[in-house]
mmCIF file of C-alpha atoms and ligand atoms in Angstrom:
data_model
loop_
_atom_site.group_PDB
_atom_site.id
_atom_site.type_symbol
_atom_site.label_atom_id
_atom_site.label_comp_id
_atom_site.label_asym_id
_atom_site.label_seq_id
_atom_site.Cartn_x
_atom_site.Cartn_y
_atom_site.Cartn_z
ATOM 1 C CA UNK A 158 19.619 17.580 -95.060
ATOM 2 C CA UNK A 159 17.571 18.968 -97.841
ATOM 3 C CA UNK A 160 14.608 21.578 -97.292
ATOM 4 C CA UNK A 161 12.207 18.980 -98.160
ATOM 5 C CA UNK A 162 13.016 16.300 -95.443
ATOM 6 C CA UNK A 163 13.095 19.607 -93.130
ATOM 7 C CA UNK A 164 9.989 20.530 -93.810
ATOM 8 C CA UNK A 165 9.106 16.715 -93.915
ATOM 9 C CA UNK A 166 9.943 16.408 -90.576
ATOM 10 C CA UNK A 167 8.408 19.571 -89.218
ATOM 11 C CA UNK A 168 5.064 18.290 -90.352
ATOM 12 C CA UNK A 169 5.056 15.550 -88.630
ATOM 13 C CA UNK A 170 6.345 17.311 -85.512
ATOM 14 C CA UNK A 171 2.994 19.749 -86.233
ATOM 15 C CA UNK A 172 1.193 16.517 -86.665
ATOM 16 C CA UNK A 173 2.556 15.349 -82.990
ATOM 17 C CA UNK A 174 1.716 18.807 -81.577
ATOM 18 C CA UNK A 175 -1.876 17.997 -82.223
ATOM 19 C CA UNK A 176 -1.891 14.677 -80.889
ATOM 20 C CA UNK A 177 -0.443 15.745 -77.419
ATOM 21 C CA UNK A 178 -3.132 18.493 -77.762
ATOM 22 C CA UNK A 179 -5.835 16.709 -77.851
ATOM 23 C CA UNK A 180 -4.592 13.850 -75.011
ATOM 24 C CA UNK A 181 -3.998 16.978 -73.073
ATOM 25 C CA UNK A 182 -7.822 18.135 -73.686
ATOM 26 C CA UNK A 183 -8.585 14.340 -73.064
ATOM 27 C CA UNK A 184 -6.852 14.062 -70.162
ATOM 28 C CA UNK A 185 -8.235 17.207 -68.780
ATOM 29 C CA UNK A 186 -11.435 16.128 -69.359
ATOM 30 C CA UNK A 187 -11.168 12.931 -67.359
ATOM 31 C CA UNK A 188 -9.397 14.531 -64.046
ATOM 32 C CA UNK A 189 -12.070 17.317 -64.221
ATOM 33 C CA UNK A 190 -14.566 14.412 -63.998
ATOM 34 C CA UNK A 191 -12.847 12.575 -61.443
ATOM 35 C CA UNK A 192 -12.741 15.942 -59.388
ATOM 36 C CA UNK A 193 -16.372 16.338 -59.711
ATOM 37 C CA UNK A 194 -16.656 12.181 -57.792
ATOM 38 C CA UNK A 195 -14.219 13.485 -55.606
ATOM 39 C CA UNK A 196 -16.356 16.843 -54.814
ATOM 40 C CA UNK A 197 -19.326 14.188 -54.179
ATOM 41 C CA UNK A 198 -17.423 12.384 -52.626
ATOM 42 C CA UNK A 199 -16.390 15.263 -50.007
ATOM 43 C CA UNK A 200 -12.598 14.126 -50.755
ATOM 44 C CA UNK A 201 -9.983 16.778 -51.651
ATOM 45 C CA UNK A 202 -8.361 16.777 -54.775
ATOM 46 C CA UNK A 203 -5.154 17.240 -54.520
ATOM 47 C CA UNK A 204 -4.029 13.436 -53.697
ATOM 48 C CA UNK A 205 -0.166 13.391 -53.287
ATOM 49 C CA UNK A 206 0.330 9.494 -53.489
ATOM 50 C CA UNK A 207 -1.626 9.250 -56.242
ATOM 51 C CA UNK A 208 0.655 11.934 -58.137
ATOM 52 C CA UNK A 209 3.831 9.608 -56.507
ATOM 53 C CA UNK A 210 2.413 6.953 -58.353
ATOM 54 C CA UNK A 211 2.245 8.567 -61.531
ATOM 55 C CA UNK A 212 5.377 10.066 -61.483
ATOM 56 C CA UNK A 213 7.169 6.694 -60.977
ATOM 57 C CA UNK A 214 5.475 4.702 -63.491
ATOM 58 C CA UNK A 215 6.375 7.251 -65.576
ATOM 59 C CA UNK A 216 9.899 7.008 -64.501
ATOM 60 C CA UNK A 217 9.465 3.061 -65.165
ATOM 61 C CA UNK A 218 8.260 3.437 -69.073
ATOM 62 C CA UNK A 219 10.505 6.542 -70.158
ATOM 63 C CA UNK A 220 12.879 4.694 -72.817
ATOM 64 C CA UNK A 221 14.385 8.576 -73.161
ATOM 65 C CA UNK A 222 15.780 10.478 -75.324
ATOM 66 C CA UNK A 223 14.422 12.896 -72.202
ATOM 67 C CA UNK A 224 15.624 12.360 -68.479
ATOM 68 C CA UNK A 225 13.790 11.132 -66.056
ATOM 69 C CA UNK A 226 13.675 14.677 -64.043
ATOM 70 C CA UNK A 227 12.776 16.505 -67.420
ATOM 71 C CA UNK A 228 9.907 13.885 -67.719
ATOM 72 C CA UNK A 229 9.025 14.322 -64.045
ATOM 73 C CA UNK A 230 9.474 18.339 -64.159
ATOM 74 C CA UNK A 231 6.916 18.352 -67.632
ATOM 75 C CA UNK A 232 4.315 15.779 -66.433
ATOM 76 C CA UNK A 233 4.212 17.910 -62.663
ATOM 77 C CA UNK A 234 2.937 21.243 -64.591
ATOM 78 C CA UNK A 235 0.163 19.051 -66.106
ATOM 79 C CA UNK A 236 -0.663 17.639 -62.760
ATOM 80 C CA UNK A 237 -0.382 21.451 -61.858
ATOM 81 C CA UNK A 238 -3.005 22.367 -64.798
ATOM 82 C CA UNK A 239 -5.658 19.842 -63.782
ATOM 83 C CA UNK A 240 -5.160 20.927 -60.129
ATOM 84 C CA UNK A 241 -6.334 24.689 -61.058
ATOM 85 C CA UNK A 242 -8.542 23.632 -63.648
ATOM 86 C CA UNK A 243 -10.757 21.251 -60.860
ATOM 87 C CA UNK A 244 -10.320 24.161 -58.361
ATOM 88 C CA UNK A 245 -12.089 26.961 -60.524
ATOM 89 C CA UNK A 246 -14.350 24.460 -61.499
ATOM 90 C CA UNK A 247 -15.242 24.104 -58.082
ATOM 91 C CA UNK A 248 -14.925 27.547 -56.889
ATOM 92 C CA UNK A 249 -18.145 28.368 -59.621
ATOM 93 C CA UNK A 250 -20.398 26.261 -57.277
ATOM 94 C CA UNK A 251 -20.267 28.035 -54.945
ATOM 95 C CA UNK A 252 -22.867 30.319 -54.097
ATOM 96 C CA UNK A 253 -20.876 33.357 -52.599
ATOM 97 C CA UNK A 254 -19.182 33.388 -55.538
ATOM 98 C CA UNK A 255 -20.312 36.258 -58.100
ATOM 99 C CA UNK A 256 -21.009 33.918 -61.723
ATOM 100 C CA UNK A 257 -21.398 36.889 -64.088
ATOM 101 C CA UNK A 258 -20.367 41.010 -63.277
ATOM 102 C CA UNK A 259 -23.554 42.541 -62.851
ATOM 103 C CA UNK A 260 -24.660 39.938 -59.956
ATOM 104 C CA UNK A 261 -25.505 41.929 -56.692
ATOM 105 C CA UNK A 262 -26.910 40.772 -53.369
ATOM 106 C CA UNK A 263 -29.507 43.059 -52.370
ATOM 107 C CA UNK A 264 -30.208 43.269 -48.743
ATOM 108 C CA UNK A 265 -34.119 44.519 -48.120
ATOM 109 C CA UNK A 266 -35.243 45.465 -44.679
ATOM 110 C CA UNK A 267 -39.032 45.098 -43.798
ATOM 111 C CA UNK A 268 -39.926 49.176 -44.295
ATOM 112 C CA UNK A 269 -37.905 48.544 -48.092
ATOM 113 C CA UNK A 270 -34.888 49.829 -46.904
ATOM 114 C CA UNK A 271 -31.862 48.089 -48.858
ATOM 115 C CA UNK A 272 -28.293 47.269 -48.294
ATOM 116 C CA UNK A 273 -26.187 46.757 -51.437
ATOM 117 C CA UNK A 274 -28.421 48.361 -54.090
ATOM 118 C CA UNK A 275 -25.344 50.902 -54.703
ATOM 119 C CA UNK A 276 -25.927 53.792 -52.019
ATOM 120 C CA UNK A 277 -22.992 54.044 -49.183
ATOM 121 C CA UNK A 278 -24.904 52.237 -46.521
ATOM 122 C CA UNK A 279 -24.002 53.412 -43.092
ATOM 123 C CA UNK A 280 -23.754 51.408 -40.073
ATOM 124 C CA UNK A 281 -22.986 53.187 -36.660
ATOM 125 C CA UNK A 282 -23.257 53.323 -32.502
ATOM 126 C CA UNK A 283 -21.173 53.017 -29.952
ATOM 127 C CA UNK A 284 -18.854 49.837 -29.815
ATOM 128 C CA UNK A 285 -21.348 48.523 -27.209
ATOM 129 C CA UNK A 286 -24.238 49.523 -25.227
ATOM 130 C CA UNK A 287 -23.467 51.249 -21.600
ATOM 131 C CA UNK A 288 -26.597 53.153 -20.639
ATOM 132 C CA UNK A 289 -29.940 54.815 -22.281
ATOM 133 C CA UNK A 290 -28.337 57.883 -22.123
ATOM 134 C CA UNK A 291 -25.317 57.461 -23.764
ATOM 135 C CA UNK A 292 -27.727 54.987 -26.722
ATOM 136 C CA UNK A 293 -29.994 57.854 -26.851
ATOM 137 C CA UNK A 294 -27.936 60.495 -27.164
ATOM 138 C CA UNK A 295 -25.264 58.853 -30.165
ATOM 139 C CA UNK A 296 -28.791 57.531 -32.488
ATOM 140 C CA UNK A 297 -30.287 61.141 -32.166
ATOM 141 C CA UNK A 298 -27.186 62.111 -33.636
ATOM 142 C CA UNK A 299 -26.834 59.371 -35.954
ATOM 143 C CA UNK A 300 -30.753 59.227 -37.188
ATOM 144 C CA UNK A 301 -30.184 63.057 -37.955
ATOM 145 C CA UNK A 302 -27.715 61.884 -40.693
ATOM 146 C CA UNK A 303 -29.951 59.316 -42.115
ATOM 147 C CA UNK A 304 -28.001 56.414 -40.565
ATOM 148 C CA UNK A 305 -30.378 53.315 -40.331
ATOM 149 C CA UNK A 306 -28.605 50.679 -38.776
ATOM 150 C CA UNK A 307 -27.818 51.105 -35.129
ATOM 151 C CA UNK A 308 -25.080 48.847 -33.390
ATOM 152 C CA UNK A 309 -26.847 47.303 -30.145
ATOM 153 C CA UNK A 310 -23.884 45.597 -28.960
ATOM 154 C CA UNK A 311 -24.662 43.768 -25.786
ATOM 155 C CA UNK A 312 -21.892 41.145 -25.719
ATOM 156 C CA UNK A 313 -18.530 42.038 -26.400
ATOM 157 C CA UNK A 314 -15.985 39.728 -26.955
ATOM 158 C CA UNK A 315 -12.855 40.769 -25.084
ATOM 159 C CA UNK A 316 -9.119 39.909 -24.715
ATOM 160 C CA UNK A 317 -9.404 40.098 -21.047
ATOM 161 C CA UNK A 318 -11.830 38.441 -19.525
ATOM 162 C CA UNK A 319 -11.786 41.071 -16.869
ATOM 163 C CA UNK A 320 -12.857 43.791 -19.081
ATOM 164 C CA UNK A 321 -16.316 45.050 -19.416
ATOM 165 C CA UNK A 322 -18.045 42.279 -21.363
ATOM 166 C CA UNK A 323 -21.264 43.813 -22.391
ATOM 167 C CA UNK A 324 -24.686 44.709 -20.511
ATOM 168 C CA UNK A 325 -26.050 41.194 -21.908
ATOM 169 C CA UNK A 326 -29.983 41.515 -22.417
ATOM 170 C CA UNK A 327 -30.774 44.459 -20.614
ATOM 171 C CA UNK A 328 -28.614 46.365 -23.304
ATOM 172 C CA UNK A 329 -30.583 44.644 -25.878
ATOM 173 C CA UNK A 330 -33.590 45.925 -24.696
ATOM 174 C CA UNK A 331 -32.018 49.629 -24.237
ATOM 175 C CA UNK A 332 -30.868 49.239 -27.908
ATOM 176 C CA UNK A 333 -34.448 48.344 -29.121
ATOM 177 C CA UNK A 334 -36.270 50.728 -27.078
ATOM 178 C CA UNK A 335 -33.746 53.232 -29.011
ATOM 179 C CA UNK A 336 -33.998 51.978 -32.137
ATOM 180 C CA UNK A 337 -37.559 52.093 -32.302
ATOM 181 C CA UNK A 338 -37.508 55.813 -31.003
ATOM 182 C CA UNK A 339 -35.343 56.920 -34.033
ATOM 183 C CA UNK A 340 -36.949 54.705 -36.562
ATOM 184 C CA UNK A 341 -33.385 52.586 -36.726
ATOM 185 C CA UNK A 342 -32.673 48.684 -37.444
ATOM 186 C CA UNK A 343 -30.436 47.052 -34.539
ATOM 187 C CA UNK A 344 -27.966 44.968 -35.020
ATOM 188 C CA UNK A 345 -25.520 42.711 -32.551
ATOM 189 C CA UNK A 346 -23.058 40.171 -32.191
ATOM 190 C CA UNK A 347 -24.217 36.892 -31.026
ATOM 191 C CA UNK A 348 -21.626 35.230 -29.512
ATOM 192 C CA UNK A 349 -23.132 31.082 -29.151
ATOM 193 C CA UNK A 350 -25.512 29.512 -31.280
ATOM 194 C CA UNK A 351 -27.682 29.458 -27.910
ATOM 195 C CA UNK A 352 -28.212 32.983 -27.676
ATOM 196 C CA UNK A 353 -30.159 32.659 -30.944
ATOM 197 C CA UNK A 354 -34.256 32.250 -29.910
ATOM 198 C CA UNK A 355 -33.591 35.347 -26.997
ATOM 199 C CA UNK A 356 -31.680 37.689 -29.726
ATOM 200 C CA UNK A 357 -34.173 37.175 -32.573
ATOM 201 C CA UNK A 358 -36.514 38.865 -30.048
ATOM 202 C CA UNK A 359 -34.549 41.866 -30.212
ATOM 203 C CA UNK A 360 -32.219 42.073 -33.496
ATOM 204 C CA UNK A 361 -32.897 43.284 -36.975
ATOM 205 C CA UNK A 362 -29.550 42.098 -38.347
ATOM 206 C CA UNK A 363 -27.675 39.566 -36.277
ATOM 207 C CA UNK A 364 -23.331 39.641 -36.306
ATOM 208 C CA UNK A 365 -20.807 37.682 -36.289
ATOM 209 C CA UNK A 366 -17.748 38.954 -35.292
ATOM 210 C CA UNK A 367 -14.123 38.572 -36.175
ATOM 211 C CA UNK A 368 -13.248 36.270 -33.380
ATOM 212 C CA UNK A 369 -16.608 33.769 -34.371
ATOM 213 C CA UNK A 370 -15.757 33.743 -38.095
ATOM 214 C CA UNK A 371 -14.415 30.494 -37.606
ATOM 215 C CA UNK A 372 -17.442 29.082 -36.061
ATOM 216 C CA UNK A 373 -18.732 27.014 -38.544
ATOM 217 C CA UNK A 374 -21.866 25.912 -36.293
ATOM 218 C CA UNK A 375 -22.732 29.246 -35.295
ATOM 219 C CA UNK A 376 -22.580 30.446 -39.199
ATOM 220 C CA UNK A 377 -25.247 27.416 -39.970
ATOM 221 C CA UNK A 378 -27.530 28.192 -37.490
ATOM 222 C CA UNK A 379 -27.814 31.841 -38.810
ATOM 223 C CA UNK A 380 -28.324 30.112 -42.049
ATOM 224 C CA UNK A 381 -31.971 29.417 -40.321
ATOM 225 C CA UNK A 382 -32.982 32.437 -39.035
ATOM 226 C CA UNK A 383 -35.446 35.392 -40.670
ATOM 227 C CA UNK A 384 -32.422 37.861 -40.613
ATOM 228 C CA UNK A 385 -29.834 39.407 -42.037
ATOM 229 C CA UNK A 386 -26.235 37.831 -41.107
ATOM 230 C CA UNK A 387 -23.107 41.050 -40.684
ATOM 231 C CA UNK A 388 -20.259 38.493 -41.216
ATOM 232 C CA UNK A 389 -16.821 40.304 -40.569
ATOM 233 C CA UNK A 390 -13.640 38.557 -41.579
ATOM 234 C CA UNK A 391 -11.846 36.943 -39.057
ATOM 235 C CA UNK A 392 -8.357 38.906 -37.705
ATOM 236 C CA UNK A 393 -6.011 36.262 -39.865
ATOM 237 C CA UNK A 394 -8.411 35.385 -42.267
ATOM 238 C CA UNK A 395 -7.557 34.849 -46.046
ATOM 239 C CA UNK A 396 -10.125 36.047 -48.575
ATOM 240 C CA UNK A 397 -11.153 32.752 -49.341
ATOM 241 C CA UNK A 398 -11.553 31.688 -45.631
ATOM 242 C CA UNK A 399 -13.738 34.344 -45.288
ATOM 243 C CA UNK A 400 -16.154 34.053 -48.557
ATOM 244 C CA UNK A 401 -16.061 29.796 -47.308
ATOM 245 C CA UNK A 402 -17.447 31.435 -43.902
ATOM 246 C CA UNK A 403 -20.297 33.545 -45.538
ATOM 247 C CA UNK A 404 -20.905 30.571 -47.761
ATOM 248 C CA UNK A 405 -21.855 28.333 -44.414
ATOM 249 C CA UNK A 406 -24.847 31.042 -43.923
ATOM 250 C CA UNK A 407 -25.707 30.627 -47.326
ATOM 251 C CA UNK A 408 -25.766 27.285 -47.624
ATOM 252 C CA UNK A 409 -27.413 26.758 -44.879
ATOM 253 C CA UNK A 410 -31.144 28.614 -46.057
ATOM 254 C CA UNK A 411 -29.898 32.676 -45.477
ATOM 255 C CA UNK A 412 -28.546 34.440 -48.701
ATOM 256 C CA UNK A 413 -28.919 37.594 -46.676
ATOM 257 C CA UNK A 414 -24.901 38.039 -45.813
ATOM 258 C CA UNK A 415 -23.229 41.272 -45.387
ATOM 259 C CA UNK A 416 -19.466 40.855 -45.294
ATOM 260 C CA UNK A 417 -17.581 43.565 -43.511
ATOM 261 C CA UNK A 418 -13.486 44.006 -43.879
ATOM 262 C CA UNK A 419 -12.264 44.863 -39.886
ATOM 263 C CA UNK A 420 -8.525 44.958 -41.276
ATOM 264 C CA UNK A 421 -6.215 42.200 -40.755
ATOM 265 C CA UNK A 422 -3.021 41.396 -38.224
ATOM 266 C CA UNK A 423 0.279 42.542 -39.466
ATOM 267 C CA UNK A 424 3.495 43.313 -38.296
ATOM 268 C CA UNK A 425 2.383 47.515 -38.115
ATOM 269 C CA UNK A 426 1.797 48.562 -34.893
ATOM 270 C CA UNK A 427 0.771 52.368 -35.205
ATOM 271 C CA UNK A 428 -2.741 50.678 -36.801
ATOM 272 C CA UNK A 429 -4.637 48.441 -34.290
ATOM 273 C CA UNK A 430 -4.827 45.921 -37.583
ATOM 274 C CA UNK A 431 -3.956 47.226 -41.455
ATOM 275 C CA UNK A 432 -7.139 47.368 -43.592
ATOM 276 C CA UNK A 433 -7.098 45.482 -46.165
ATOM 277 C CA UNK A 434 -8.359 47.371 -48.920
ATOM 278 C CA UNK A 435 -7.119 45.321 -51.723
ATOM 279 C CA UNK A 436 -9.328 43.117 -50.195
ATOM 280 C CA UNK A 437 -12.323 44.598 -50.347
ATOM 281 C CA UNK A 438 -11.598 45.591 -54.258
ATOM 282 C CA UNK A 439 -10.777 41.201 -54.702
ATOM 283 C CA UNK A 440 -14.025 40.373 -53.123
ATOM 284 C CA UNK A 441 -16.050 43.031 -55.129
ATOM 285 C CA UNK A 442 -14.753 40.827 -57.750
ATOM 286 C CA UNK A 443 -15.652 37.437 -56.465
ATOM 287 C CA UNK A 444 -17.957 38.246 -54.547
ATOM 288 C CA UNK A 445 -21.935 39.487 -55.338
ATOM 289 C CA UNK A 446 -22.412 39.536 -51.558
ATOM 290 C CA UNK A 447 -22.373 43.739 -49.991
ATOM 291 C CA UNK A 448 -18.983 44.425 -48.932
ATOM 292 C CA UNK A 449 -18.858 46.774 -45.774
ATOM 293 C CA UNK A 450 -15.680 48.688 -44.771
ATOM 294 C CA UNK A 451 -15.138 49.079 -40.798
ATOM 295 C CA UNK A 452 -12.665 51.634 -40.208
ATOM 296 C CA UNK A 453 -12.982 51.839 -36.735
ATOM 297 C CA UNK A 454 -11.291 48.355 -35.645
ATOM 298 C CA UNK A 455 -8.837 47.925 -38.447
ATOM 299 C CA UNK A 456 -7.191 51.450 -37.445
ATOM 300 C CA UNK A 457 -7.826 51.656 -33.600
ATOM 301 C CA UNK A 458 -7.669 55.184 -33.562
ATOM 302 C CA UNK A 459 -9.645 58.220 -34.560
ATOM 303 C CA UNK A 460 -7.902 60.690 -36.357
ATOM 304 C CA UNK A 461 -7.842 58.444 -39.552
ATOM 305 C CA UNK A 462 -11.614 57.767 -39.678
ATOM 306 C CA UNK A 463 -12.066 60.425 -42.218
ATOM 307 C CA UNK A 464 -9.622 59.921 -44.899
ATOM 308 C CA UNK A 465 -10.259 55.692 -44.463
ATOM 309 C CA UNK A 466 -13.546 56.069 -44.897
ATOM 310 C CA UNK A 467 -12.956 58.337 -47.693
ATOM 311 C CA UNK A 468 -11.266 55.284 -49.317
ATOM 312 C CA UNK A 469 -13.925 52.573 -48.549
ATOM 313 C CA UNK A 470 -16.315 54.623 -50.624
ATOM 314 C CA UNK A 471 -14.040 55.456 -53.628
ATOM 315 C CA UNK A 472 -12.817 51.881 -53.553
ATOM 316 C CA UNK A 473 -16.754 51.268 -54.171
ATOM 317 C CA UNK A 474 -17.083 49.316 -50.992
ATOM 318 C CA UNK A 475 -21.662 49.416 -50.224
ATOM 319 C CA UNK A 476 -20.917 51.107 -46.990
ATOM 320 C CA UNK A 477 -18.974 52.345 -43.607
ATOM 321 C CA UNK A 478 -18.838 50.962 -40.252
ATOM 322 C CA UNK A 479 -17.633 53.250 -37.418
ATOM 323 C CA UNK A 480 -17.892 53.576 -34.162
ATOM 324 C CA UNK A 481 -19.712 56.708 -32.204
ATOM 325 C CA UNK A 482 -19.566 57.688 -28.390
ATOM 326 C CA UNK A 483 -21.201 60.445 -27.110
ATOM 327 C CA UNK A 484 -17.829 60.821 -24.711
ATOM 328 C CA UNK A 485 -15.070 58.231 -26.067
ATOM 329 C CA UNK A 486 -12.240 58.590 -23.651
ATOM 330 C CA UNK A 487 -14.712 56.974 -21.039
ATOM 331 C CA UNK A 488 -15.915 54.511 -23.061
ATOM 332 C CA UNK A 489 -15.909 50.751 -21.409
ATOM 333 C CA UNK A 490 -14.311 49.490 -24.897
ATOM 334 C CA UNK A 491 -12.189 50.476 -27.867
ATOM 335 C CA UNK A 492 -12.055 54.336 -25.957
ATOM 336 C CA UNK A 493 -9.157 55.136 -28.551
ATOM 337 C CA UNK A 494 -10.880 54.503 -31.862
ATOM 338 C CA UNK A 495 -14.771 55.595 -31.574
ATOM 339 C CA UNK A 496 -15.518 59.118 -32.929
ATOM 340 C CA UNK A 497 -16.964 62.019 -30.796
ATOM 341 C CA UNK A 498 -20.127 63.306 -31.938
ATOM 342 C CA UNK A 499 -18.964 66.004 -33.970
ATOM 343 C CA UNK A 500 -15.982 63.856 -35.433
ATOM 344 C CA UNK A 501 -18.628 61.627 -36.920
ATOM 345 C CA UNK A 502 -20.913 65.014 -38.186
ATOM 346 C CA UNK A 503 -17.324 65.541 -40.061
ATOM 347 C CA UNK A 504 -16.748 62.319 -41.424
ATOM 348 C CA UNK A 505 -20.510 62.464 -43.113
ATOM 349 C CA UNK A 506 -19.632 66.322 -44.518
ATOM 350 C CA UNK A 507 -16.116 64.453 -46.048
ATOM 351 C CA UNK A 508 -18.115 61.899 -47.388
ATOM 352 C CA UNK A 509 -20.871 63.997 -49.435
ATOM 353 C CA UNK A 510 -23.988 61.902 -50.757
ATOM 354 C CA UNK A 511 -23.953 58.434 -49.715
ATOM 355 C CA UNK A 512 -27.346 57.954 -51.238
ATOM 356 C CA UNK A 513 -27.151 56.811 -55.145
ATOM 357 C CA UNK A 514 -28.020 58.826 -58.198
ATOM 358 C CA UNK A 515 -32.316 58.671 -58.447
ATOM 359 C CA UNK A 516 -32.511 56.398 -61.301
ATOM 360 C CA UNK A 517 -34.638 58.165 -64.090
ATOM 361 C CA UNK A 518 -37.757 57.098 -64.848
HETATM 362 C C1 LIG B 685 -17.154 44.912 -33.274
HETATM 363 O O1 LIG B 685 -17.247 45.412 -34.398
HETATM 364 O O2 LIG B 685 -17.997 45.101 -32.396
HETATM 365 C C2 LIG B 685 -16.004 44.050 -32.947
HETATM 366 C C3 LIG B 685 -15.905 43.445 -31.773
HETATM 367 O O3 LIG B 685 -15.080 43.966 -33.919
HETATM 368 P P1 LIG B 685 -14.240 42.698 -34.403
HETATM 369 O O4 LIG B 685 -15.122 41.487 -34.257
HETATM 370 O O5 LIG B 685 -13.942 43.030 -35.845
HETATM 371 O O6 LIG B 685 -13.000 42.648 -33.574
HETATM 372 MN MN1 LIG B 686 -15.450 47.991 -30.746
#
């Protein structure tokens, strides 16, 4: 064979290359279009008969020199490519989703107050309401620090259903009465889209908790309401479950979602769940939405709150949840994991300014 025929023949295999490239292109084109029907269409599209189909005619027309598996294996990883290429497609629709790096979510309260604007917002109270004293006495404490967002928790969704399950609307109206002492916002879990009309009365910031992340209805009612949604991510919930959770709000009227990591189950067991800080650092990324870091439930215990928290904010999370009790070992819920008084005045000495840098003017 001379050089000339070689390089003969290498042209045309250049040539070839080119052609596949732009059926590829083609090709792409047309399943990206048919994904967008599909979307319409509210199908899904990965179709596995359809692919079956494919596959075998392809098996019927292949006159070789390649096998039908090596056919099979090459035309599966352009199947694959469409696949991902539809999915991120779809995935920039949706509006949770962050669509260029400097896109932030900024949360503002009625007196201006904001949530996400880049200061370490803190959220904090006792893990749910017992009396007026024990309210009282944890805001004083918590308004002294500048905290403005006061957990009201009235209903508390417990494993047992024997356990203390929250003073219902009387503890709403402690936690207002409290809040409006100390100048704070309240916010609660609501438990049933029912609840909504008598909580508006009361909440500044409604919440979802981990166990309701799932409830789809719930999250598109709070897509109708004036406030705030706290969304935290269910206790075996993937990233994407959760940002397709916060999206229901969204898409249902409220862009107003806070999404707070609560740590996720794993096989550890000296951590009441394992927070998942990678997490939070992913949905910085893909998310434009204020990510909060709650370092009470994901750890269950106390004498980590300091250096976890320490984490959330050098992770660059927009803020700390954590749990305060003016006497924790007789709390009526999560006893182990809320912080004493002066545990949470040394948690907000570890963590330095949690306001951000006064922008020059
Ligand atoms: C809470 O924060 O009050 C709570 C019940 O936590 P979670 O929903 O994350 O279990
Ligand atoms: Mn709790």
């Amino acid at each position: 064979m001379t050089d000339t025929r070689l390089q003969d023949m290498r042209a045309q295999v250049d040539v070839i290359n080119l052609q596949i490239l732009e059926l590829l292109s083609k090709r792409a084109t047309l399943t990206s279009d048919i994904g967008k029907v599909q979307a319409e269409l509210g199908t899904t599209f990965y179709d596995p008969q359809r692919e079956a189909f494919m596959l075998e005619q392809l098996e019927r027309n292949n006159k070789g020199p390649f096998s039908n598996e090596t056919i099979k294996a090459l035309f599966r990883e352009i199947f694959r490519a469409s696949l991902a290429l539809e999915e991120k497609e779809a995935r920039a629709k949706i509006l949770v989703q962050r669509k260029t790096p400097d896109e932030k979510t900024i949360i503002r309260m009625p007196d201006g107050y904001e949530i996400g604007n880049g200061d370490f917002t803190m959220i904090s109270g006792p893990c749910a309401v017992e009396s007026f004293e024990q309210m009282d006495t944890t805001a004083a404490a918590l308004a002294e620090r500048g905290v403005r967002i006061l957990r009201g928790m009235a209903y508390k969704p417990r494993t047992s259903p024997y356990d203390f399950q929250g003073m219902g609307e009387p503890g709403l109206q402690i936690a207002r009465q409290v809040a409006n002492k100390y100048n704070m916002y309240i916010t609660s879990e609501i438990m049933d889209l029912s609840q909504i009309p008598m909580m508006s009365d009361y909440v500044d910031i409604f919440w979802v908790g981990a166990r309701n992340m799932y409830n789809s209805f719930l999250l598109k009612a709070l897509g109708h309401v004036r406030q705030p949604v706290i969304l935290k991510r269910g206790m075996s919930a993937t990233l994407e479950e959760f940002l397709y959770a916060a999206e229901y709000i969204v898409s249902s009227g409220n862009p107003n979602v806070i999404l707070i990591e609560r740590g996720i189950r794993t096989f550890e067991k000296w951590t009441r769940n394992t927070l998942d800080i990678g997490g939070v650092a992913v949905l910085m990324l893909e998310s434009h939405l204020p990510i909060i870091v709650d370092v009470s439930h994901s750890a269950g215990r106390r004498d980590i709150a300091i250096p976890m928290a320490k984490a959330a904010k050098a992770c660059g999370a927009d803020g700390l949840m954590v749990e305060v009790h003016p006497n924790p070992p007789v709390a009526m819920s999560d006893a182990k994991q809320q912080l004493y008084i002066h545990q949470f005045h040394e948690l907000m000495d570890a963590l330095g300014d949690v306001r951000k840098e006064p922008v020059a003017t």
